[in-house]
């Protein structure tokens, strides 16, 4: 439906609305759960993640980790004003 696998767990809305954040919140929670289960499996802990699920998600380009961006500097934020 969204054309990508970079689903946010929570929306961050600017001025009350941001078009890229219009998504199904339940999907964001489900994606976060898959990432958690994958991490637990890698750590050798109890997990509902299976090799078949990993393969299915890998085949659609699922992103197992989200790259955190560097926070903007004061000057960059000031320029946004």
PDB file of N, CA, C and O in Angstrom, chain B, residues numbered from 101:
ATOM      1  N   UNK B 101       0.823  -1.197   0.000  1.00  0.00           N
ATOM      2  CA  UNK B 101       0.000   0.000   0.000  1.00  0.00           C
ATOM      3  C   UNK B 101       0.868   1.262   0.000  1.00  0.00           C
ATOM      4  O   UNK B 101       0.529   2.233  -0.676  1.00  0.00           O
ATOM      5  N   UNK B 102       1.980   1.268   0.744  1.00  0.00           N
ATOM      6  CA  UNK B 102       2.793   2.466   0.878  1.00  0.00           C
ATOM      7  C   UNK B 102       3.969   2.496  -0.092  1.00  0.00           C
ATOM      8  O   UNK B 102       4.577   3.548  -0.292  1.00  0.00           O
ATOM      9  N   UNK B 103       4.298   1.353  -0.699  1.00  0.00           N
ATOM     10  CA  UNK B 103       5.367   1.309  -1.688  1.00  0.00           C
ATOM     11  C   UNK B 103       6.764   1.267  -1.111  1.00  0.00           C
ATOM     12  O   UNK B 103       7.738   1.397  -1.851  1.00  0.00           O
ATOM     13  N   UNK B 104       6.886   1.087   0.193  1.00  0.00           N
ATOM     14  CA  UNK B 104       8.202   0.970   0.834  1.00  0.00           C
ATOM     15  C   UNK B 104       8.022   0.256   2.160  1.00  0.00           C
ATOM     16  O   UNK B 104       6.901   0.053   2.627  1.00  0.00           O
ATOM     17  N   UNK B 105       9.149  -0.126   2.765  1.00  0.00           N
ATOM     18  CA  UNK B 105       9.109  -0.847   4.042  1.00  0.00           C
ATOM     19  C   UNK B 105       9.652  -0.022   5.189  1.00  0.00           C
ATOM     20  O   UNK B 105       9.933  -0.559   6.260  1.00  0.00           O
ATOM     21  N   UNK B 106       9.805   1.280   4.981  1.00  0.00           N
ATOM     22  CA  UNK B 106      10.298   2.156   6.037  1.00  0.00           C
ATOM     23  C   UNK B 106       9.096   2.755   6.754  1.00  0.00           C
ATOM     24  O   UNK B 106       8.754   3.922   6.560  1.00  0.00           O
ATOM     25  N   UNK B 107       8.467   1.941   7.579  1.00  0.00           N
ATOM     26  CA  UNK B 107       7.242   2.348   8.259  1.00  0.00           C
ATOM     27  C   UNK B 107       7.597   2.882   9.637  1.00  0.00           C
ATOM     28  O   UNK B 107       8.335   2.247  10.391  1.00  0.00           O
ATOM     29  N   UNK B 108       7.074   4.038   9.954  1.00  0.00           N
ATOM     30  CA  UNK B 108       7.343   4.651  11.251  1.00  0.00           C
ATOM     31  C   UNK B 108       6.432   4.045  12.310  1.00  0.00           C
ATOM     32  O   UNK B 108       5.276   3.711  12.050  1.00  0.00           O
ATOM     33  N   UNK B 109       6.985   3.913  13.505  1.00  0.00           N
ATOM     34  CA  UNK B 109       6.196   3.384  14.621  1.00  0.00           C
ATOM     35  C   UNK B 109       5.243   4.439  15.151  1.00  0.00           C
ATOM     36  O   UNK B 109       4.143   4.117  15.599  1.00  0.00           O
ATOM     37  N   UNK B 110       5.654   5.688  15.103  1.00  0.00           N
ATOM     38  CA  UNK B 110       4.826   6.797  15.565  1.00  0.00           C
ATOM     39  C   UNK B 110       4.883   7.909  14.531  1.00  0.00           C
ATOM     40  O   UNK B 110       5.864   8.047  13.800  1.00  0.00           O
ATOM     41  N   UNK B 111       3.836   8.689  14.480  1.00  0.00           N
ATOM     42  CA  UNK B 111       3.868   9.806  13.548  1.00  0.00           C
ATOM     43  C   UNK B 111       4.460  11.026  14.233  1.00  0.00           C
ATOM     44  O   UNK B 111       4.271  11.241  15.430  1.00  0.00           O
ATOM     45  N   UNK B 112       5.174  11.812  13.456  1.00  0.00           N
ATOM     46  CA  UNK B 112       5.701  13.086  13.939  1.00  0.00           C
ATOM     47  C   UNK B 112       5.107  14.149  13.038  1.00  0.00           C
ATOM     48  O   UNK B 112       5.550  14.323  11.903  1.00  0.00           O
ATOM     49  N   UNK B 113       4.136  14.839  13.519  1.00  0.00           N
ATOM     50  CA  UNK B 113       3.395  15.763  12.673  1.00  0.00           C
ATOM     51  C   UNK B 113       3.833  17.197  12.904  1.00  0.00           C
ATOM     52  O   UNK B 113       4.052  17.630  14.035  1.00  0.00           O
ATOM     53  N   UNK B 114       3.950  17.907  11.818  1.00  0.00           N
ATOM     54  CA  UNK B 114       4.306  19.314  11.849  1.00  0.00           C
ATOM     55  C   UNK B 114       3.046  20.099  11.535  1.00  0.00           C
ATOM     56  O   UNK B 114       2.346  19.782  10.573  1.00  0.00           O
ATOM     57  N   UNK B 115       2.752  21.101  12.315  1.00  0.00           N
ATOM     58  CA  UNK B 115       1.539  21.901  12.116  1.00  0.00           C
ATOM     59  C   UNK B 115       0.286  21.029  12.100  1.00  0.00           C
ATOM     60  O   UNK B 115      -0.676  21.305  11.383  1.00  0.00           O
ATOM     61  N   UNK B 116       0.324  19.966  12.911  1.00  0.00           N
ATOM     62  CA  UNK B 116      -0.842  19.105  13.027  1.00  0.00           C
ATOM     63  C   UNK B 116      -1.012  18.088  11.922  1.00  0.00           C
ATOM     64  O   UNK B 116      -1.853  17.197  12.033  1.00  0.00           O
ATOM     65  N   UNK B 117      -0.226  18.200  10.847  1.00  0.00           N
ATOM     66  CA  UNK B 117      -0.426  17.272   9.732  1.00  0.00           C
ATOM     67  C   UNK B 117       0.831  17.170   8.888  1.00  0.00           C
ATOM     68  O   UNK B 117       1.484  18.174   8.605  1.00  0.00           O
ATOM     69  N   UNK B 118       1.165  15.960   8.491  1.00  0.00           N
ATOM     70  CA  UNK B 118       2.283  15.735   7.598  1.00  0.00           C
ATOM     71  C   UNK B 118       1.919  14.597   6.658  1.00  0.00           C
ATOM     72  O   UNK B 118       1.706  13.475   7.117  1.00  0.00           O
ATOM     73  N   UNK B 119       1.841  14.853   5.348  1.00  0.00           N
ATOM     74  CA  UNK B 119       1.357  13.831   4.407  1.00  0.00           C
ATOM     75  C   UNK B 119       2.128  12.521   4.478  1.00  0.00           C
ATOM     76  O   UNK B 119       1.525  11.455   4.357  1.00  0.00           O
ATOM     77  N   UNK B 120       3.461  12.568   4.674  1.00  0.00           N
ATOM     78  CA  UNK B 120       4.219  11.324   4.681  1.00  0.00           C
ATOM     79  C   UNK B 120       3.939  10.493   5.927  1.00  0.00           C
ATOM     80  O   UNK B 120       4.311   9.320   5.972  1.00  0.00           O
ATOM     81  N   UNK B 121       3.301  11.063   6.929  1.00  0.00           N
ATOM     82  CA  UNK B 121       3.014  10.327   8.147  1.00  0.00           C
ATOM     83  C   UNK B 121       1.606   9.746   8.167  1.00  0.00           C
ATOM     84  O   UNK B 121       1.186   9.183   9.178  1.00  0.00           O
ATOM     85  N   UNK B 122       0.881   9.873   7.076  1.00  0.00           N
ATOM     86  CA  UNK B 122      -0.455   9.299   7.019  1.00  0.00           C
ATOM     87  C   UNK B 122      -0.308   7.813   6.738  1.00  0.00           C
ATOM     88  O   UNK B 122      -0.093   7.408   5.596  1.00  0.00           O
ATOM     89  N   UNK B 123      -0.422   7.016   7.765  1.00  0.00           N
ATOM     90  CA  UNK B 123      -0.245   5.583   7.660  1.00  0.00           C
ATOM     91  C   UNK B 123      -1.139   4.920   8.689  1.00  0.00           C
ATOM     92  O   UNK B 123      -1.782   5.590   9.498  1.00  0.00           O
ATOM     93  N   UNK B 124      -1.172   3.639   8.652  1.00  0.00           N
ATOM     94  CA  UNK B 124      -1.955   2.872   9.610  1.00  0.00           C
ATOM     95  C   UNK B 124      -1.114   2.675  10.871  1.00  0.00           C
ATOM     96  O   UNK B 124      -0.092   1.992  10.815  1.00  0.00           O
ATOM     97  N   UNK B 125      -1.513   3.252  12.004  1.00  0.00           N
ATOM     98  CA  UNK B 125      -0.715   3.096  13.223  1.00  0.00           C
ATOM     99  C   UNK B 125      -0.537   1.634  13.628  1.00  0.00           C
ATOM    100  O   UNK B 125       0.481   1.280  14.224  1.00  0.00           O
ATOM    101  N   UNK B 126      -1.510   0.784  13.313  1.00  0.00           N
ATOM    102  CA  UNK B 126      -1.370  -0.631  13.632  1.00  0.00           C
ATOM    103  C   UNK B 126      -0.251  -1.264  12.816  1.00  0.00           C
ATOM    104  O   UNK B 126       0.441  -2.159  13.302  1.00  0.00           O
ATOM    105  N   UNK B 127      -0.070  -0.807  11.583  1.00  0.00           N
ATOM    106  CA  UNK B 127       1.025  -1.325  10.760  1.00  0.00           C
ATOM    107  C   UNK B 127       2.366  -0.925  11.374  1.00  0.00           C
ATOM    108  O   UNK B 127       3.297  -1.730  11.414  1.00  0.00           O
ATOM    109  N   UNK B 128       2.463   0.304  11.849  1.00  0.00           N
ATOM    110  CA  UNK B 128       3.700   0.753  12.490  1.00  0.00           C
ATOM    111  C   UNK B 128       4.038  -0.084  13.711  1.00  0.00           C
ATOM    112  O   UNK B 128       5.202  -0.418  13.931  1.00  0.00           O
ATOM    113  N   UNK B 129       3.038  -0.424  14.504  1.00  0.00           N
ATOM    114  CA  UNK B 129       3.253  -1.278  15.678  1.00  0.00           C
ATOM    115  C   UNK B 129       3.674  -2.679  15.260  1.00  0.00           C
ATOM    116  O   UNK B 129       4.568  -3.269  15.867  1.00  0.00           O
ATOM    117  N   UNK B 130       3.034  -3.211  14.228  1.00  0.00           N
ATOM    118  CA  UNK B 130       3.368  -4.548  13.747  1.00  0.00           C
ATOM    119  C   UNK B 130       4.810  -4.587  13.246  1.00  0.00           C
ATOM    120  O   UNK B 130       5.547  -5.527  13.543  1.00  0.00           O
ATOM    121  N   UNK B 131       5.212  -3.570  12.488  1.00  0.00           N
ATOM    122  CA  UNK B 131       6.582  -3.499  11.975  1.00  0.00           C
ATOM    123  C   UNK B 131       7.574  -3.451  13.136  1.00  0.00           C
ATOM    124  O   UNK B 131       8.589  -4.146  13.116  1.00  0.00           O
ATOM    125  N   UNK B 132       7.281  -2.632  14.143  1.00  0.00           N
ATOM    126  CA  UNK B 132       8.156  -2.543  15.301  1.00  0.00           C
ATOM    127  C   UNK B 132       8.254  -3.903  16.008  1.00  0.00           C
ATOM    128  O   UNK B 132       9.328  -4.284  16.473  1.00  0.00           O
ATOM    129  N   UNK B 133       7.140  -4.626  16.088  1.00  0.00           N
ATOM    130  CA  UNK B 133       7.151  -5.961  16.696  1.00  0.00           C
ATOM    131  C   UNK B 133       8.027  -6.927  15.905  1.00  0.00           C
ATOM    132  O   UNK B 133       8.755  -7.725  16.496  1.00  0.00           O
ATOM    133  N   UNK B 134       7.964  -6.864  14.563  1.00  0.00           N
ATOM    134  CA  UNK B 134       8.792  -7.757  13.744  1.00  0.00           C
ATOM    135  C   UNK B 134      10.272  -7.469  13.974  1.00  0.00           C
ATOM    136  O   UNK B 134      11.077  -8.394  14.083  1.00  0.00           O
ATOM    137  N   UNK B 135      10.629  -6.193  14.049  1.00  0.00           N
ATOM    138  CA  UNK B 135      12.019  -5.816  14.303  1.00  0.00           C
ATOM    139  C   UNK B 135      12.475  -6.310  15.673  1.00  0.00           C
ATOM    140  O   UNK B 135      13.597  -6.795  15.822  1.00  0.00           O
ATOM    141  N   UNK B 136      11.606  -6.185  16.667  1.00  0.00           N
ATOM    142  CA  UNK B 136      11.930  -6.652  18.015  1.00  0.00           C
ATOM    143  C   UNK B 136      12.123  -8.162  18.035  1.00  0.00           C
ATOM    144  O   UNK B 136      13.094  -8.655  18.609  1.00  0.00           O
ATOM    145  N   UNK B 137      11.213  -8.896  17.415  1.00  0.00           N
ATOM    146  CA  UNK B 137      11.316 -10.353  17.389  1.00  0.00           C
ATOM    147  C   UNK B 137      12.573 -10.808  16.639  1.00  0.00           C
ATOM    148  O   UNK B 137      13.210 -11.783  17.036  1.00  0.00           O
ATOM    149  N   UNK B 138      12.927 -10.113  15.569  1.00  0.00           N
ATOM    150  CA  UNK B 138      14.135 -10.423  14.807  1.00  0.00           C
ATOM    151  C   UNK B 138      15.375 -10.207  15.673  1.00  0.00           C
ATOM    152  O   UNK B 138      16.287 -11.034  15.688  1.00  0.00           O
ATOM    153  N   UNK B 139      15.396  -9.081  16.396  1.00  0.00           N
ATOM    154  CA  UNK B 139      16.534  -8.780  17.278  1.00  0.00           C
ATOM    155  C   UNK B 139      16.654  -9.830  18.382  1.00  0.00           C
ATOM    156  O   UNK B 139      17.757 -10.288  18.681  1.00  0.00           O
ATOM    157  N   UNK B 140      15.534 -10.214  18.986  1.00  0.00           N
ATOM    158  CA  UNK B 140      15.561 -11.227  20.033  1.00  0.00           C
ATOM    159  C   UNK B 140      16.080 -12.558  19.500  1.00  0.00           C
ATOM    160  O   UNK B 140      16.858 -13.236  20.170  1.00  0.00           O
ATOM    161  N   UNK B 141      15.654 -12.929  18.308  1.00  0.00           N
ATOM    162  CA  UNK B 141      16.123 -14.169  17.689  1.00  0.00           C
ATOM    163  C   UNK B 141      17.636 -14.141  17.497  1.00  0.00           C
ATOM    164  O   UNK B 141      18.323 -15.120  17.788  1.00  0.00           O
ATOM    165  N   UNK B 142      18.152 -13.008  17.004  1.00  0.00           N
ATOM    166  CA  UNK B 142      19.600 -12.870  16.801  1.00  0.00           C
ATOM    167  C   UNK B 142      20.363 -12.959  18.120  1.00  0.00           C
ATOM    168  O   UNK B 142      21.510 -13.404  18.150  1.00  0.00           O
ATOM    169  N   UNK B 143      19.724 -12.537  19.206  1.00  0.00           N
ATOM    170  CA  UNK B 143      20.352 -12.576  20.524  1.00  0.00           C
ATOM    171  C   UNK B 143      20.186 -13.936  21.206  1.00  0.00           C
ATOM    172  O   UNK B 143      20.646 -14.132  22.331  1.00  0.00           O
ATOM    173  N   UNK B 144      19.527 -14.873  20.520  1.00  0.00           N
ATOM    174  CA  UNK B 144      19.324 -16.203  21.080  1.00  0.00           C
ATOM    175  C   UNK B 144      18.225 -16.261  22.128  1.00  0.00           C
ATOM    176  O   UNK B 144      18.172 -17.196  22.927  1.00  0.00           O
ATOM    177  N   UNK B 145      17.363 -15.281  22.127  1.00  0.00           N
ATOM    178  CA  UNK B 145      16.271 -15.222  23.097  1.00  0.00           C
ATOM    179  C   UNK B 145      14.983 -15.730  22.462  1.00  0.00           C
ATOM    180  O   UNK B 145      14.897 -15.887  21.244  1.00  0.00           O
ATOM    181  N   UNK B 146      13.983 -15.985  23.306  1.00  0.00           N
ATOM    182  CA  UNK B 146      12.695 -16.466  22.817  1.00  0.00           C
ATOM    183  C   UNK B 146      12.071 -15.437  21.883  1.00  0.00           C
ATOM    184  O   UNK B 146      12.025 -14.244  22.185  1.00  0.00           O
ATOM    185  N   UNK B 147      11.591 -15.928  20.736  1.00  0.00           N
ATOM    186  CA  UNK B 147      11.032 -15.045  19.718  1.00  0.00           C
ATOM    187  C   UNK B 147      10.041 -15.804  18.861  1.00  0.00           C
ATOM    188  O   UNK B 147      10.172 -17.011  18.659  1.00  0.00           O
ATOM    189  N   UNK B 148       9.053 -15.091  18.362  1.00  0.00           N
ATOM    190  CA  UNK B 148       8.098 -15.707  17.431  1.00  0.00           C
ATOM    191  C   UNK B 148       8.577 -15.605  15.985  1.00  0.00           C
ATOM    192  O   UNK B 148       7.896 -16.086  15.079  1.00  0.00           O
ATOM    193  N   UNK B 149       9.728 -14.991  15.754  1.00  0.00           N
ATOM    194  CA  UNK B 149      10.271 -14.842  14.400  1.00  0.00           C
ATOM    195  C   UNK B 149      10.802 -16.195  13.915  1.00  0.00           C
ATOM    196  O   UNK B 149      11.462 -16.921  14.658  1.00  0.00           O
ATOM    197  N   UNK B 150      10.500 -16.511  12.666  1.00  0.00           N
ATOM    198  CA  UNK B 150      10.944 -17.776  12.074  1.00  0.00           C
ATOM    199  C   UNK B 150      11.766 -17.489  10.814  1.00  0.00           C
ATOM    200  O   UNK B 150      11.684 -16.396  10.253  1.00  0.00           O
ATOM    201  N   UNK B 151      12.560 -18.472  10.372  1.00  0.00           N
ATOM    202  CA  UNK B 151      13.299 -18.289   9.119  1.00  0.00           C
ATOM    203  C   UNK B 151      12.380 -17.991   7.932  1.00  0.00           C
ATOM    204  O   UNK B 151      12.737 -17.202   7.057  1.00  0.00           O
ATOM    205  N   UNK B 152      11.206 -18.611   7.897  1.00  0.00           N
ATOM    206  CA  UNK B 152      10.263 -18.342   6.799  1.00  0.00           C
ATOM    207  C   UNK B 152       9.778 -16.897   6.824  1.00  0.00           C
ATOM    208  O   UNK B 152       9.660 -16.265   5.774  1.00  0.00           O
ATOM    209  N   UNK B 153       9.498 -16.373   8.006  1.00  0.00           N
ATOM    210  CA  UNK B 153       9.060 -14.980   8.114  1.00  0.00           C
ATOM    211  C   UNK B 153      10.184 -14.024   7.712  1.00  0.00           C
ATOM    212  O   UNK B 153       9.948 -13.026   7.031  1.00  0.00           O
ATOM    213  N   UNK B 154      11.401 -14.339   8.140  1.00  0.00           N
ATOM    214  CA  UNK B 154      12.549 -13.513   7.753  1.00  0.00           C
ATOM    215  C   UNK B 154      12.686 -13.494   6.239  1.00  0.00           C
ATOM    216  O   UNK B 154      12.881 -12.433   5.645  1.00  0.00           O
ATOM    217  N   UNK B 155      12.585 -14.664   5.610  1.00  0.00           N
ATOM    218  CA  UNK B 155      12.695 -14.754   4.154  1.00  0.00           C
ATOM    219  C   UNK B 155      11.607 -13.943   3.461  1.00  0.00           C
ATOM    220  O   UNK B 155      11.890 -13.214   2.510  1.00  0.00           O
ATOM    221  N   UNK B 156      10.367 -14.063   3.928  1.00  0.00           N
ATOM    222  CA  UNK B 156       9.263 -13.303   3.328  1.00  0.00           C
ATOM    223  C   UNK B 156       9.498 -11.800   3.449  1.00  0.00           C
ATOM    224  O   UNK B 156       9.318 -11.055   2.485  1.00  0.00           O
ATOM    225  N   UNK B 157       9.897 -11.365   4.630  1.00  0.00           N
ATOM    226  CA  UNK B 157      10.131  -9.941   4.841  1.00  0.00           C
ATOM    227  C   UNK B 157      11.351  -9.449   4.064  1.00  0.00           C
ATOM    228  O   UNK B 157      11.326  -8.354   3.502  1.00  0.00           O
ATOM    229  N   UNK B 158      12.409 -10.244   4.028  1.00  0.00           N
ATOM    230  CA  UNK B 158      13.591  -9.886   3.230  1.00  0.00           C
ATOM    231  C   UNK B 158      13.232  -9.725   1.756  1.00  0.00           C
ATOM    232  O   UNK B 158      13.732  -8.824   1.082  1.00  0.00           O
ATOM    233  N   UNK B 159      12.363 -10.604   1.262  1.00  0.00           N
ATOM    234  CA  UNK B 159      11.986 -10.581  -0.159  1.00  0.00           C
ATOM    235  C   UNK B 159      11.243  -9.312  -0.568  1.00  0.00           C
ATOM    236  O   UNK B 159      11.225  -8.957  -1.747  1.00  0.00           O
ATOM    237  N   UNK B 160      10.635  -8.631   0.391  1.00  0.00           N
ATOM    238  CA  UNK B 160       9.951  -7.372   0.048  1.00  0.00           C
ATOM    239  C   UNK B 160      10.778  -6.158   0.447  1.00  0.00           C
ATOM    240  O   UNK B 160      10.293  -5.028   0.388  1.00  0.00           O
ATOM    241  N   UNK B 161      12.021  -6.383   0.853  1.00  0.00           N
ATOM    242  CA  UNK B 161      12.904  -5.269   1.184  1.00  0.00           C
ATOM    243  C   UNK B 161      12.675  -4.691   2.563  1.00  0.00           C
ATOM    244  O   UNK B 161      12.924  -3.508   2.796  1.00  0.00           O
ATOM    245  N   UNK B 162      12.196  -5.530   3.486  1.00  0.00           N
ATOM    246  CA  UNK B 162      11.931  -5.072   4.851  1.00  0.00           C
ATOM    247  C   UNK B 162      13.204  -4.524   5.482  1.00  0.00           C
ATOM    248  O   UNK B 162      14.276  -5.111   5.340  1.00  0.00           O
ATOM    249  N   UNK B 163      13.083  -3.409   6.172  1.00  0.00           N
ATOM    250  CA  UNK B 163      14.224  -2.790   6.847  1.00  0.00           C
ATOM    251  C   UNK B 163      14.223  -3.236   8.303  1.00  0.00           C
ATOM    252  O   UNK B 163      13.345  -2.860   9.080  1.00  0.00           O
ATOM    253  N   UNK B 164      15.220  -4.045   8.660  1.00  0.00           N
ATOM    254  CA  UNK B 164      15.284  -4.592  10.012  1.00  0.00           C
ATOM    255  C   UNK B 164      15.727  -3.557  11.030  1.00  0.00           C
ATOM    256  O   UNK B 164      15.375  -3.649  12.206  1.00  0.00           O
ATOM    257  N   UNK B 165      16.480  -2.594  10.595  1.00  0.00           N
ATOM    258  CA  UNK B 165      16.904  -1.522  11.500  1.00  0.00           C
ATOM    259  C   UNK B 165      16.622  -0.184  10.833  1.00  0.00           C
ATOM    260  O   UNK B 165      16.604  -0.075   9.606  1.00  0.00           O
ATOM    261  N   UNK B 166      16.408   0.805  11.641  1.00  0.00           N
ATOM    262  CA  UNK B 166      16.186   2.159  11.146  1.00  0.00           C
ATOM    263  C   UNK B 166      17.429   2.958  11.477  1.00  0.00           C
ATOM    264  O   UNK B 166      17.868   3.014  12.626  1.00  0.00           O
ATOM    265  N   UNK B 167      17.983   3.571  10.456  1.00  0.00           N
ATOM    266  CA  UNK B 167      19.168   4.392  10.657  1.00  0.00           C
ATOM    267  C   UNK B 167      18.743   5.705  11.302  1.00  0.00           C
ATOM    268  O   UNK B 167      17.901   6.433  10.776  1.00  0.00           O
ATOM    269  N   UNK B 168      19.340   5.986  12.445  1.00  0.00           N
ATOM    270  CA  UNK B 168      19.005   7.224  13.144  1.00  0.00           C
ATOM    271  C   UNK B 168      19.789   8.365  12.520  1.00  0.00           C
ATOM    272  O   UNK B 168      20.988   8.256  12.265  1.00  0.00           O
ATOM    273  N   UNK B 169      19.094   9.442  12.285  1.00  0.00           N
ATOM    274  CA  UNK B 169      19.736  10.606  11.686  1.00  0.00           C
ATOM    275  C   UNK B 169      20.352  11.475  12.775  1.00  0.00           C
ATOM    276  O   UNK B 169      19.901  11.482  13.920  1.00  0.00           O
ATOM    277  N   UNK B 170      21.377  12.194  12.397  1.00  0.00           N
ATOM    278  CA  UNK B 170      22.006  13.125  13.320  1.00  0.00           C
ATOM    279  C   UNK B 170      21.061  14.294  13.574  1.00  0.00           C
ATOM    280  O   UNK B 170      20.425  14.787  12.642  1.00  0.00           O
ATOM    281  N   UNK B 171      20.963  14.741  14.818  1.00  0.00           N
ATOM    282  CA  UNK B 171      20.104  15.902  15.084  1.00  0.00           C
ATOM    283  C   UNK B 171      20.656  17.142  14.390  1.00  0.00           C
ATOM    284  O   UNK B 171      21.865  17.295  14.216  1.00  0.00           O
ATOM    285  N   UNK B 172      19.752  18.007  14.006  1.00  0.00           N
ATOM    286  CA  UNK B 172      20.169  19.240  13.348  1.00  0.00           C
ATOM    287  C   UNK B 172      20.864  20.157  14.346  1.00  0.00           C
ATOM    288  O   UNK B 172      20.546  20.164  15.536  1.00  0.00           O
ATOM    289  N   UNK B 173      21.804  20.918  13.844  1.00  0.00           N
ATOM    290  CA  UNK B 173      22.515  21.879  14.683  1.00  0.00           C
ATOM    291  C   UNK B 173      21.611  23.075  14.966  1.00  0.00           C
ATOM    292  O   UNK B 173      20.550  23.221  14.360  1.00  0.00           O
ATOM    293  N   UNK B 174      22.037  23.916  15.877  1.00  0.00           N
ATOM    294  CA  UNK B 174      21.300  25.131  16.193  1.00  0.00           C
ATOM    295  C   UNK B 174      21.116  25.966  14.927  1.00  0.00           C
ATOM    296  O   UNK B 174      20.014  26.433  14.642  1.00  0.00           O
ATOM    297  N   UNK B 175      22.201  26.151  14.168  1.00  0.00           N
ATOM    298  CA  UNK B 175      22.126  26.976  12.957  1.00  0.00           C
ATOM    299  C   UNK B 175      21.145  26.392  11.934  1.00  0.00           C
ATOM    300  O   UNK B 175      20.405  27.135  11.289  1.00  0.00           O
ATOM    301  N   UNK B 176      21.138  25.069  11.788  1.00  0.00           N
ATOM    302  CA  UNK B 176      20.217  24.447  10.835  1.00  0.00           C
ATOM    303  C   UNK B 176      18.768  24.657  11.281  1.00  0.00           C
ATOM    304  O   UNK B 176      17.906  24.968  10.459  1.00  0.00           O
ATOM    305  N   UNK B 177      18.499  24.491  12.567  1.00  0.00           N
ATOM    306  CA  UNK B 177      17.148  24.736  13.080  1.00  0.00           C
ATOM    307  C   UNK B 177      16.773  26.212  12.956  1.00  0.00           C
ATOM    308  O   UNK B 177      15.634  26.542  12.625  1.00  0.00           O
ATOM    309  N   UNK B 178      17.719  27.084  13.220  1.00  0.00           N
ATOM    310  CA  UNK B 178      17.466  28.511  13.116  1.00  0.00           C
ATOM    311  C   UNK B 178      17.081  28.874  11.687  1.00  0.00           C
ATOM    312  O   UNK B 178      16.191  29.699  11.476  1.00  0.00           O
ATOM    313  N   UNK B 179      17.738  28.270  10.709  1.00  0.00           N
ATOM    314  CA  UNK B 179      17.437  28.524   9.292  1.00  0.00           C
ATOM    315  C   UNK B 179      16.016  28.079   8.945  1.00  0.00           C
ATOM    316  O   UNK B 179      15.398  28.626   8.032  1.00  0.00           O
ATOM    317  N   UNK B 180      15.504  27.096   9.666  1.00  0.00           N
ATOM    318  CA  UNK B 180      14.161  26.617   9.383  1.00  0.00           C
ATOM    319  C   UNK B 180      13.084  27.600   9.845  1.00  0.00           C
ATOM    320  O   UNK B 180      11.935  27.510   9.412  1.00  0.00           O
ATOM    321  N   UNK B 181      13.449  28.539  10.723  1.00  0.00           N
ATOM    322  CA  UNK B 181      12.463  29.499  11.242  1.00  0.00           C
ATOM    323  C   UNK B 181      11.988  30.474  10.194  1.00  0.00           C
ATOM    324  O   UNK B 181      11.160  31.338  10.485  1.00  0.00           O
TER     325      UNK B 181
END
